[in-house]
Coordinates of C-alpha atoms and ligand atoms in Angstrom, one line a residue:
M83 CA 130.4 -47.6 193.9
A84 CA 128.2 -44.8 195.7
C85 CA 125.7 -48.2 196.1
Y86 CA 129.0 -49.2 197.4
F87 CA 129.0 -46.9 200.7
R88 CA 125.1 -46.8 200.3
R89 CA 124.4 -50.5 200.6
T90 CA 127.3 -50.3 204.1
I91 CA 125.6 -47.6 205.5
A92 CA 122.1 -50.0 204.8
E93 CA 123.5 -52.3 206.5
Q94 CA 125.6 -50.7 209.6
V95 CA 122.3 -49.0 210.1
S96 CA 120.2 -52.2 209.7
R97 CA 122.6 -53.9 212.6
T98 CA 122.0 -51.4 214.5
M99 CA 118.1 -50.6 214.6
G100 CA 116.7 -54.7 213.2
V101 CA 115.4 -53.5 210.2
P102 CA 116.6 -55.9 207.0
S103 CA 119.0 -53.4 205.5
E104 CA 117.0 -54.0 201.8
R105 CA 113.9 -51.8 203.4
I106 CA 116.9 -49.4 204.3
L107 CA 119.0 -48.5 201.0
P108 CA 115.9 -46.9 199.1
H109 CA 116.2 -43.8 201.7
I110 CA 119.5 -43.3 201.6
H111 CA 121.2 -40.1 198.9
A112 CA 123.8 -38.9 197.9
G113 CA 123.5 -35.1 199.1
S114 CA 123.8 -31.5 197.0
V115 CA 127.0 -30.0 197.4
H116 CA 126.5 -26.5 199.6
R117 CA 128.7 -23.9 198.6
K118 CA 129.3 -22.7 202.7
G119 CA 131.0 -25.4 204.4
E120 CA 131.5 -29.1 203.9
S121 CA 128.6 -31.0 202.8
P122 CA 127.5 -34.6 204.3
D123 CA 127.8 -37.3 201.7
F124 CA 125.1 -39.5 202.3
W125 CA 121.3 -38.5 204.2
L126 CA 119.2 -41.3 205.6
F127 CA 115.3 -39.6 205.7
L128 CA 114.9 -42.3 209.1
K129 CA 110.8 -41.0 208.6
S130 CA 110.6 -43.0 205.5
V131 CA 111.9 -46.1 206.5
L132 CA 110.0 -46.5 210.0
D133 CA 106.2 -47.4 208.2
D134 CA 103.9 -47.7 211.4
P135 CA 103.1 -45.0 212.3
L136 CA 103.3 -45.2 215.9
E137 CA 107.0 -45.5 215.3
A138 CA 107.1 -42.9 212.9
A139 CA 105.4 -40.1 215.2
H140 CA 108.7 -40.5 217.4
Y141 CA 111.3 -41.0 214.5
Q142 CA 112.9 -37.1 215.7
E143 CA 113.9 -39.9 219.3
K144 CA 114.6 -42.9 217.5
A145 CA 117.0 -41.0 215.4
E146 CA 118.5 -39.2 218.0
Q147 CA 119.1 -42.8 219.8
L148 CA 120.7 -44.1 217.0
T149 CA 122.8 -41.9 216.1
D150 CA 124.3 -42.5 219.6
K151 CA 125.0 -45.9 218.8
L152 CA 126.4 -45.7 215.1
V153 CA 130.3 -46.0 215.1
S154 CA 132.8 -45.3 212.9
D155 CA 134.6 -47.5 210.9
S156 CA 136.3 -47.9 208.1
V157 CA 133.9 -46.8 206.0
I158 CA 132.0 -44.4 207.6
S159 CA 133.6 -41.8 209.4
E160 CA 130.8 -40.3 211.2
S161 CA 127.4 -40.0 211.2
G162 CA 125.2 -37.1 213.1
L163 CA 121.8 -36.0 213.0
E164 CA 120.3 -32.8 210.8
R165 CA 116.6 -31.6 210.9
G166 CA 116.0 -35.3 211.8
V167 CA 117.9 -37.0 209.3
L168 CA 120.9 -39.1 209.4
T169 CA 123.8 -37.3 208.2
F170 CA 127.2 -39.5 206.9
K171 CA 130.3 -38.5 205.9
V172 CA 132.5 -41.8 204.5
N173 CA 136.1 -41.8 204.5
R174 CA 138.1 -39.3 202.9
P175 CA 140.4 -41.5 201.1
L176 CA 137.8 -43.6 200.1
L177 CA 135.6 -41.4 198.7
V178 CA 138.6 -40.2 196.7
K179 CA 139.7 -43.5 195.1
K180 CA 136.5 -44.9 194.9
V181 CA 135.0 -42.1 192.4
M182 CA 138.3 -41.5 190.4
D183 CA 138.8 -45.3 190.1
K184 CA 134.5 -45.4 188.6
I185 CA 134.6 -42.9 186.6
R186 CA 138.2 -44.3 184.8
Q187 CA 136.4 -47.7 184.7
D188 CA 133.1 -46.8 182.7
G189 CA 133.6 -43.8 181.6
T190 CA 130.9 -42.2 179.2
T191 CA 128.8 -44.7 180.6
Y192 CA 129.4 -43.4 184.6
G193 CA 126.2 -43.1 186.2
F194 CA 124.1 -45.7 184.6
Q195 CA 126.2 -48.3 185.4
S196 CA 124.8 -47.7 189.5
E197 CA 122.9 -50.5 191.0
I198 CA 119.8 -47.9 191.3
L199 CA 119.1 -48.5 187.2
S200 CA 119.2 -52.2 187.4
N201 CA 115.4 -52.4 187.7
V202 CA 114.2 -49.8 185.3
P203 CA 112.4 -51.5 182.6
K204 CA 114.5 -51.7 179.4
G205 CA 113.2 -52.9 176.1
L206 CA 112.2 -51.4 173.1
T207 CA 111.9 -47.8 173.1
L208 CA 109.9 -45.3 170.6
V209 CA 110.7 -42.0 170.4
E210 CA 108.6 -39.6 168.4
Y211 CA 109.5 -36.4 167.9
S212 CA 110.2 -33.3 165.4
S213 CA 107.4 -34.3 163.2
P214 CA 106.8 -31.0 161.2
N215 CA 103.9 -30.6 158.4
I216 CA 105.8 -30.2 154.9
A217 CA 104.9 -26.1 153.3
K218 CA 104.5 -25.3 156.4
K219 CA 105.8 -23.4 158.7
F220 CA 108.8 -25.1 161.1
H221 CA 107.5 -23.3 164.1
V222 CA 109.7 -22.8 167.5
G223 CA 106.8 -25.9 168.9
H224 CA 108.6 -28.2 166.7
L225 CA 112.4 -27.1 167.5
R226 CA 111.3 -28.2 171.2
S227 CA 109.7 -31.8 170.1
T228 CA 112.9 -32.0 168.2
I229 CA 115.5 -30.9 171.1
I230 CA 113.5 -32.7 173.2
G231 CA 112.7 -35.7 171.5
N232 CA 116.5 -36.4 170.3
F233 CA 117.3 -35.6 174.3
I234 CA 114.8 -38.4 175.4
A235 CA 115.7 -41.3 172.8
N236 CA 119.8 -40.4 173.9
L237 CA 118.9 -41.0 178.0
K238 CA 117.4 -44.1 176.8
E239 CA 119.4 -45.0 174.6
A240 CA 121.7 -45.0 177.7
A241 CA 119.7 -46.1 179.9
G242 CA 119.8 -49.8 177.7
N243 CA 117.3 -49.7 175.9
K244 CA 116.9 -49.9 171.9
V245 CA 115.1 -46.8 171.1
L246 CA 113.4 -46.1 167.2
R247 CA 113.8 -42.4 166.4
V248 CA 110.6 -41.7 164.2
N249 CA 110.1 -38.4 163.0
Y250 CA 105.9 -37.9 161.4
L251 CA 105.6 -35.5 159.0
G252 CA 102.8 -33.9 158.7
D253 CA 102.6 -34.6 155.2
W254 CA 98.9 -35.4 153.5
G255 CA 96.0 -33.4 153.8
L256 CA 94.7 -30.3 152.1
Q257 CA 98.2 -28.4 152.0
F258 CA 99.2 -30.9 149.1
G259 CA 96.2 -29.9 147.3
L260 CA 97.5 -25.6 147.2
L261 CA 100.5 -27.0 146.2
G262 CA 99.8 -29.3 143.3
A263 CA 97.7 -26.3 142.3
G264 CA 99.5 -23.5 142.5
F265 CA 102.8 -25.4 141.4
S266 CA 102.8 -25.0 137.7
K267 CA 101.6 -21.3 138.7
F268 CA 104.0 -20.5 141.3
G269 CA 106.8 -23.2 141.7
C270 CA 109.9 -23.0 139.7
E271 CA 112.1 -26.7 139.9
E272 CA 115.7 -24.6 140.1
K273 CA 113.6 -23.0 143.6
L274 CA 112.6 -26.4 144.3
K275 CA 115.8 -27.8 144.0
S276 CA 118.0 -25.1 145.9
N277 CA 116.0 -24.8 149.0
A278 CA 112.7 -27.1 148.8
L279 CA 111.4 -25.9 152.2
Q280 CA 111.7 -22.1 151.2
H281 CA 109.7 -22.6 147.8
L282 CA 107.2 -25.2 148.7
F283 CA 106.2 -22.7 152.1
E284 CA 106.4 -19.5 149.6
V285 CA 103.7 -21.5 147.1
Y286 CA 101.8 -22.5 149.8
V287 CA 101.7 -18.3 150.6
K288 CA 100.6 -17.3 147.6
V289 CA 98.2 -20.4 146.5
N290 CA 96.7 -19.8 149.5
A291 CA 95.9 -16.1 148.5
A292 CA 95.2 -17.0 145.6
V293 CA 92.0 -19.6 146.9
E294 CA 90.7 -16.1 148.8
K295 CA 89.7 -14.5 145.1
D296 CA 89.3 -16.5 142.7
E297 CA 87.4 -20.0 142.9
E298 CA 88.9 -22.0 140.4
T299 CA 91.9 -22.3 142.3
K300 CA 90.4 -23.6 145.5
L301 CA 88.4 -26.2 142.8
S302 CA 92.0 -27.2 142.0
A303 CA 92.9 -27.7 144.4
Y304 CA 89.7 -29.9 145.4
E305 CA 90.3 -30.9 142.2
F306 CA 94.4 -32.6 143.0
M307 CA 93.7 -33.4 146.7
R308 CA 91.0 -36.0 145.3
E309 CA 93.3 -37.0 142.9
L310 CA 96.2 -37.6 145.4
D311 CA 93.7 -39.4 147.7
S312 CA 92.3 -42.1 144.7
G313 CA 96.0 -42.2 143.9
H314 CA 96.5 -40.5 141.0
P315 CA 99.4 -41.3 139.4
Q316 CA 100.4 -37.9 138.1
A317 CA 99.4 -36.3 141.2
L318 CA 101.0 -38.9 143.5
S319 CA 104.9 -38.3 141.5
L320 CA 104.7 -34.7 142.1
W321 CA 103.5 -35.3 145.8
T322 CA 106.4 -37.8 146.5
H323 CA 108.9 -35.3 144.3
F324 CA 108.2 -32.1 147.0
R325 CA 108.0 -34.8 150.2
G326 CA 111.5 -35.9 148.6
L327 CA 113.2 -33.3 148.4
S328 CA 112.0 -32.0 151.7
I329 CA 112.8 -34.7 153.4
E330 CA 116.9 -33.8 152.2
E331 CA 116.4 -30.4 153.4
Y332 CA 115.1 -31.2 156.9
A333 CA 117.9 -34.1 157.2
K334 CA 120.3 -31.8 156.5
V335 CA 118.7 -28.7 159.2
Y336 CA 119.0 -31.6 161.4
K337 CA 122.5 -32.7 160.8
R338 CA 123.3 -29.1 162.0
L339 CA 121.5 -29.4 165.7
G340 CA 122.8 -33.0 165.2
V341 CA 119.6 -34.6 165.5
E342 CA 119.0 -38.3 163.8
F343 CA 116.2 -40.3 163.1
D344 CA 115.8 -43.9 162.7
E345 CA 113.1 -43.4 160.3
Y346 CA 110.5 -40.8 158.5
S347 CA 106.9 -41.9 158.4
G348 CA 104.0 -39.9 158.5
E349 CA 100.7 -39.5 158.1
S350 CA 100.1 -39.9 154.6
L351 CA 101.7 -44.0 155.3
Y352 CA 97.8 -44.3 156.9
R353 CA 95.9 -42.8 154.1
Q354 CA 94.6 -46.6 153.6
K355 CA 94.7 -47.5 157.1
S356 CA 92.8 -45.2 158.7
Q357 CA 89.9 -46.0 156.6
D358 CA 90.8 -49.7 157.5
V359 CA 90.5 -47.8 160.9
L360 CA 87.1 -46.8 160.6
N361 CA 86.0 -50.4 159.5
L362 CA 87.4 -52.0 162.7
L363 CA 85.7 -49.5 164.8
R364 CA 82.6 -50.2 162.8
S365 CA 83.2 -54.0 163.3
K366 CA 83.4 -53.5 166.8
N367 CA 80.3 -51.1 167.0
I368 CA 82.3 -48.3 168.1
L369 CA 81.9 -46.0 165.6
Q370 CA 78.6 -43.2 165.5
I371 CA 77.3 -41.4 162.9
T372 CA 75.6 -38.3 163.3
N373 CA 72.7 -36.4 161.8
E374 CA 75.3 -34.8 159.6
G375 CA 76.7 -37.7 158.6
V376 CA 80.2 -37.5 160.4
G377 CA 81.6 -40.9 161.5
V378 CA 82.3 -40.7 166.1
V379 CA 83.7 -42.2 169.2
D380 CA 81.9 -42.0 172.0
L381 CA 83.7 -41.4 174.9
T382 CA 81.3 -39.7 177.2
E383 CA 81.9 -42.4 179.9
Y384 CA 85.1 -40.7 180.8
E385 CA 84.6 -38.2 183.6
D386 CA 88.0 -36.2 182.1
S387 CA 86.7 -34.6 179.3
P388 CA 83.3 -36.1 178.2
V389 CA 83.3 -35.9 174.4
N390 CA 82.8 -37.4 171.2
A391 CA 85.8 -37.7 169.4
T392 CA 85.5 -37.2 165.3
V393 CA 87.3 -40.0 163.2
M394 CA 85.1 -39.5 160.3
R395 CA 83.9 -36.5 158.3
S396 CA 80.9 -36.6 156.5
D397 CA 82.3 -37.1 153.1
G398 CA 84.0 -40.3 154.2
T399 CA 87.2 -38.9 154.6
T400 CA 89.8 -39.5 157.4
L401 CA 91.3 -36.6 160.3
Y402 CA 94.3 -36.3 162.2
L403 CA 93.2 -38.6 164.5
T404 CA 92.2 -41.2 162.7
R405 CA 95.2 -41.7 161.0
D406 CA 97.0 -41.1 164.4
I407 CA 94.9 -44.8 165.7
A408 CA 95.8 -46.2 162.3
A409 CA 99.8 -45.5 163.3
A410 CA 99.4 -46.6 166.5
I411 CA 98.0 -50.0 166.2
D412 CA 100.4 -50.4 162.5
R413 CA 103.8 -49.3 165.2
R414 CA 102.5 -51.9 168.1
Q415 CA 102.3 -54.5 164.9
K416 CA 105.7 -54.0 163.4
Y417 CA 107.7 -53.1 166.0
N418 CA 106.0 -54.9 169.2
F419 CA 107.4 -51.5 171.3
D420 CA 107.3 -52.1 174.5
E421 CA 107.3 -48.3 175.3
M422 CA 106.0 -45.7 173.0
L423 CA 106.6 -41.7 173.6
Y424 CA 104.7 -39.0 171.6
V425 CA 106.5 -35.2 172.1
T426 CA 104.6 -32.9 170.8
D427 CA 103.2 -29.4 172.7
K428 CA 100.5 -29.3 175.2
A429 CA 97.9 -27.8 172.8
Q430 CA 97.7 -31.7 171.4
Q431 CA 97.0 -33.4 174.8
T432 CA 92.9 -33.9 174.2
H433 CA 93.9 -35.1 171.1
F434 CA 96.1 -37.7 172.7
E435 CA 94.1 -38.2 175.6
N436 CA 91.2 -39.5 173.2
L437 CA 94.0 -41.7 170.8
F438 CA 94.7 -43.5 174.2
K439 CA 90.9 -43.8 175.0
I440 CA 89.7 -45.0 171.4
L441 CA 92.7 -47.4 171.4
N442 CA 91.4 -48.6 174.6
K443 CA 88.5 -48.8 173.2
L444 CA 89.1 -50.8 170.1
G445 CA 91.3 -53.5 172.9
E446 CA 94.8 -52.5 171.1
D447 CA 97.4 -53.8 173.8
K448 CA 100.3 -51.5 175.6
V449 CA 97.9 -48.6 175.3
D450 CA 99.7 -47.8 178.7
R451 CA 102.9 -47.7 177.5
C452 CA 102.0 -45.3 175.3
Q453 CA 102.8 -41.1 176.6
H454 CA 102.4 -37.9 175.5
I455 CA 105.6 -36.1 176.8
M456 CA 104.7 -32.4 176.6
F457 CA 105.8 -28.8 176.5
G458 CA 104.6 -25.7 176.4
R459 CA 104.8 -22.8 174.7
I460 CA 108.2 -20.4 173.7
K461 CA 107.3 -17.2 173.6
G462 CA 109.0 -13.9 172.2
M463 CA 111.4 -16.0 170.0
K464 CA 112.6 -13.8 166.8
T465 CA 114.8 -13.2 164.6
R466 CA 116.9 -10.4 162.7
R467 CA 114.6 -12.0 159.9
G468 CA 111.6 -11.6 162.0
E469 CA 109.2 -14.4 162.8
V470 CA 111.1 -18.0 163.3
I471 CA 109.3 -19.8 159.9
F472 CA 112.2 -22.5 159.6
L473 CA 114.8 -23.8 161.5
D474 CA 117.8 -22.9 159.4
D475 CA 116.6 -19.2 161.0
V476 CA 117.0 -19.9 164.3
L477 CA 119.9 -21.7 164.1
D478 CA 121.4 -19.2 161.7
E479 CA 120.8 -16.2 164.0
A480 CA 121.8 -18.3 167.2
R481 CA 125.6 -19.1 165.3
A482 CA 126.0 -15.2 163.9
R483 CA 125.2 -13.7 167.2
M484 CA 127.4 -16.5 169.5
L485 CA 130.3 -15.4 166.2
Q486 CA 129.8 -11.8 166.9
N487 CA 130.3 -12.0 171.0
M488 CA 133.2 -14.5 170.2
A489 CA 134.6 -11.8 168.1
K490 CA 134.4 -8.6 170.4
A491 CA 135.4 -11.0 173.5
G492 CA 138.6 -11.6 171.0
T493 CA 138.7 -15.7 171.1
T494 CA 137.7 -16.3 167.0
K495 CA 141.2 -16.5 166.6
A496 CA 141.5 -19.3 168.8
T497 CA 139.8 -21.7 167.0
E498 CA 140.0 -23.9 164.0
D499 CA 136.7 -23.2 162.3
P500 CA 135.2 -20.3 163.9
A501 CA 131.6 -20.4 162.8
E502 CA 131.2 -24.0 163.4
T503 CA 132.3 -23.9 166.9
A504 CA 129.6 -20.7 166.9
E505 CA 127.2 -22.6 165.9
K506 CA 127.7 -26.3 168.8
I507 CA 127.6 -23.3 171.5
G508 CA 124.5 -21.3 169.9
V509 CA 122.5 -25.0 170.1
A510 CA 124.2 -25.0 173.1
A511 CA 122.0 -21.9 174.5
L512 CA 119.7 -23.1 172.8
I513 CA 119.0 -26.4 175.0
I514 CA 119.7 -25.1 177.8
Q515 CA 117.5 -22.5 177.4
D516 CA 115.1 -24.5 176.9
F517 CA 115.5 -26.7 179.1
K518 CA 116.0 -25.1 182.6
G519 CA 112.7 -25.6 183.8
P520 CA 109.5 -28.1 183.5
L521 CA 108.8 -28.8 180.4
Q522 CA 105.4 -27.8 180.7
A523 CA 105.7 -24.2 181.5
D524 CA 105.8 -22.0 178.6
Y525 CA 109.1 -19.6 178.7
S526 CA 109.9 -16.4 177.5
F527 CA 113.1 -17.0 175.5
S528 CA 115.7 -14.2 175.1
W529 CA 118.9 -14.5 173.0
D530 CA 120.5 -12.3 175.6
L531 CA 120.1 -14.7 178.0
A532 CA 120.7 -17.6 176.8
L533 CA 124.1 -16.5 175.0
Q534 CA 125.7 -15.0 178.5
S535 CA 128.8 -16.8 179.0
T536 CA 128.9 -16.7 182.6
G537 CA 124.9 -17.3 184.5
D538 CA 124.2 -20.6 184.1
T539 CA 123.8 -21.3 180.2
G540 CA 125.2 -23.5 177.7
V541 CA 127.6 -21.0 176.7
F542 CA 129.3 -21.1 179.9
L543 CA 128.8 -25.2 179.9
Q544 CA 131.2 -25.1 176.4
Y545 CA 133.5 -22.6 177.9
T546 CA 133.9 -25.1 181.3
H547 CA 134.9 -27.9 178.7
A548 CA 137.0 -26.3 176.9
R549 CA 138.7 -25.1 179.6
L550 CA 139.7 -28.3 181.1
Q551 CA 140.3 -29.2 177.9
S552 CA 142.8 -26.6 177.9
L553 CA 144.4 -27.7 181.2
L554 CA 144.1 -31.4 179.6
T555 CA 146.7 -30.7 176.6
L556 CA 149.1 -30.5 179.5
W557 CA 148.5 -34.6 180.5
S558 CA 151.3 -36.9 178.7
T559 CA 151.2 -39.1 180.7
R560 CA 147.3 -40.6 180.0
E561 CA 147.4 -44.2 180.4
D562 CA 149.1 -44.1 184.3
D563 CA 145.7 -44.3 186.2
D564 CA 148.2 -44.5 189.7
F565 CA 147.7 -41.6 191.6
S566 CA 147.8 -40.9 195.4
V567 CA 144.8 -39.5 197.1
S568 CA 146.0 -37.7 199.2
C569 CA 146.9 -34.9 196.2
L570 CA 143.1 -34.5 196.4
Q571 CA 142.4 -33.7 199.8
E572 CA 141.4 -29.6 199.5
P573 CA 137.3 -29.0 199.7
S574 CA 137.1 -27.5 196.3
A575 CA 138.4 -31.5 195.3
I576 CA 136.7 -32.9 197.5
A577 CA 133.3 -31.0 196.8
T578 CA 133.6 -31.8 193.1
L579 CA 133.8 -35.8 194.1
Q580 CA 130.9 -35.9 196.8
H581 CA 129.0 -33.8 193.9
L582 CA 129.6 -36.8 191.4
L583 CA 129.1 -39.1 193.8
R584 CA 125.0 -38.7 192.6
Y585 CA 125.2 -38.3 189.4
D586 CA 123.6 -41.9 189.3
E587 CA 121.1 -40.2 191.2
V588 CA 120.5 -37.8 188.9
I589 CA 120.1 -39.5 186.0
Y590 CA 117.4 -42.2 188.1
K591 CA 115.4 -39.2 188.3
T592 CA 115.8 -37.6 185.3
L593 CA 114.8 -40.9 184.1
K594 CA 112.1 -41.0 186.0
E595 CA 110.3 -38.4 185.2
L596 CA 111.8 -37.0 181.7
Q597 CA 112.6 -34.0 182.7
P598 CA 115.7 -32.5 181.4
R599 CA 115.7 -29.8 184.1
Y600 CA 117.4 -31.9 186.9
L601 CA 120.4 -33.0 184.5
V602 CA 120.7 -29.6 183.5
A603 CA 121.2 -28.2 186.9
Y604 CA 123.6 -31.1 187.9
L605 CA 126.0 -30.3 184.9
L606 CA 125.5 -26.4 185.5
A607 CA 126.5 -27.7 189.5
L608 CA 129.6 -29.4 188.0
G609 CA 130.5 -26.6 185.8
H610 CA 131.0 -24.0 188.8
L611 CA 132.5 -26.7 190.9
A612 CA 134.7 -27.5 188.2
N613 CA 135.7 -23.9 187.3
V614 CA 136.3 -23.3 191.5
A615 CA 138.9 -26.3 191.4
I616 CA 140.3 -25.5 188.3
H617 CA 140.9 -22.2 190.0
S618 CA 142.7 -23.5 193.5
L619 CA 144.3 -26.5 191.8
Q620 CA 146.6 -25.4 190.2
V621 CA 148.5 -28.3 188.1
K622 CA 151.4 -26.1 185.8
G623 CA 154.0 -25.4 189.1
S624 CA 153.0 -28.4 191.2
P625 CA 155.3 -31.2 192.1
P626 CA 154.4 -33.7 189.8
E627 CA 152.4 -36.4 192.0
V628 CA 150.0 -33.4 192.8
A629 CA 150.6 -32.3 189.4
H630 CA 149.9 -36.1 187.9
A631 CA 146.4 -36.6 190.4
R632 CA 144.7 -33.4 189.9
L633 CA 145.0 -33.8 186.0
Q634 CA 142.8 -37.3 186.0
F635 CA 140.8 -35.3 188.1
F636 CA 140.1 -32.9 185.7
N637 CA 139.9 -35.1 183.5
N638 CA 137.4 -37.1 185.1
I639 CA 134.8 -34.0 185.5
Q640 CA 135.4 -33.3 181.7
V641 CA 134.5 -37.2 180.8
V642 CA 131.2 -36.7 183.1
L643 CA 130.6 -33.6 181.6
A644 CA 130.9 -34.1 178.8
S645 CA 128.9 -37.4 179.0
G646 CA 126.0 -35.2 180.2
M647 CA 125.8 -32.6 177.5
K648 CA 125.7 -34.8 174.7
L649 CA 123.0 -36.5 176.5
L650 CA 121.2 -33.4 176.1
G651 CA 121.8 -32.8 172.6
I652 CA 124.5 -30.8 173.2
T653 CA 128.5 -30.9 171.4
P654 CA 131.0 -30.2 173.4
V655 CA 133.9 -27.5 171.5
N656 CA 137.6 -27.9 173.0
K657 CA 138.4 -24.5 171.8
M658 CA 136.6 -21.7 172.1
Ligands
LIG129 N1 102.3 -32.8 162.5 C1 102.3 -32.4 164.0 C2 101.9 -31.0 163.9 O1 103.2 -30.2 163.7 C3 102.2 -33.0 164.9 C4 102.6 -34.2 165.2 C5 102.4 -35.6 165.5 N2 102.4 -36.3 166.3 C6 101.6 -37.8 166.3 N3 101.5 -38.9 166.4 N4 100.4 -36.9 166.7 O2 101.6 -30.7 164.4

């Protein structure tokens, strides 16, 4: 629908300029809405259309000539020139009709059916995210990986890809040797059953301390690890037990966040296959053994970071990197993905660069389709219990604080299950705070800022959604989709519809750059426009025809707001 307008504008400009409309089309954009005055609906960056540098140098002149020649028709009601960019205003009743009908028709897929998304490649996308380490802390980096990965998976799915969501657990390594050695001393089956993550972490901390003092525990940890490595049934069964209970526990917390996985994978799956990787590297003459007996791959030919990447310890055991090589090859063979995205913090940048280089040296397919999506650190996220150790702690804290705010505002009574509502709002607050800036940037976390009820927060988005919902309870004739366009001509209605017009472009950009901030900024702006519209376009007391058109309009805003929030990983609330 936005494409319908873009196309019409391109055709008219094409006729006037004598340039094919296909060349003009990509440079027409729906404008963002300004707070003051009415903004143009579309902009044409003429300079980008003119590929002859000589012509481009005179584009201002060209633009002026063109503006003079363009005529109004039944679609384009006005054209003009602003700072060298051509502007277009489309026919008002047509704008209202087209936007309203399209949202009505596409519903939650609005924005994704657009022509501008039709050339976005579709296929199988493997997104690997969250990936915590069993028995170790679930730190805020894992929280970021979880919500960012979930968002990317949602977005890719909405754009028509088949998505495989993989959690690659840190489920192998010396921490299990320590747990195996220490569990008989410090462990308790009861506690393990009631809260595996917490208990394993406690045991892990205690054994670590014990290892410092006595050599015997240390030796038995190594011994247990050796047993695990060689597949000793008793050791393996204890490991399986720990892993299974941990996953059950993780799944519960993920559920609170509204996050799911198709597959719980992990480093343990590749303990054999990483030995095969060493053999493969040997057979291709890529494995070099240093004087100390360490196995490395020479990556010095890469100028960006000429290093030797270690893939084997001197005792013949493999490393994190070796297991990642094995995992990448295995996934390519098993799933034949079209792209694979790894979501981790930027501290692992070199790790993934080395991984991709080694895969390239091995002649692996599709390495250019593998991407490391990295993010910065969150600073200062603390809970009342102190430093964040478990994801549960963060969620509990967000819920508790939100409940307190709701109690203060006297809104707790309005909802059936205040704790659940508080949790959904709290999660929204965390997500928006996290997604506002560029993913790569570090940021300082503040509960107070995140949980503000006005301003650019997740609480504000939830509030707007609930406010629209309460308004919509007045709408009894939902099926009747006919409405009068003349009832939606007020500035606040037009501004909101203009904003809705550019949703496809925002989706496109978000998808291209895999940066949630574009969508976040868009939804926050939609929220502000919606609140202005709710305030100025009364439903109660208006003539039935006007009330009906307005309700339909508010319903459409809510559809787009809710589906955008869901893409971000937020569950919209209906009351708060
Ligand atoms: N478990 C790792 C960590 O906590 C993250 C795993 C990332 N994924 C990967 N394929 N290496 O640091």
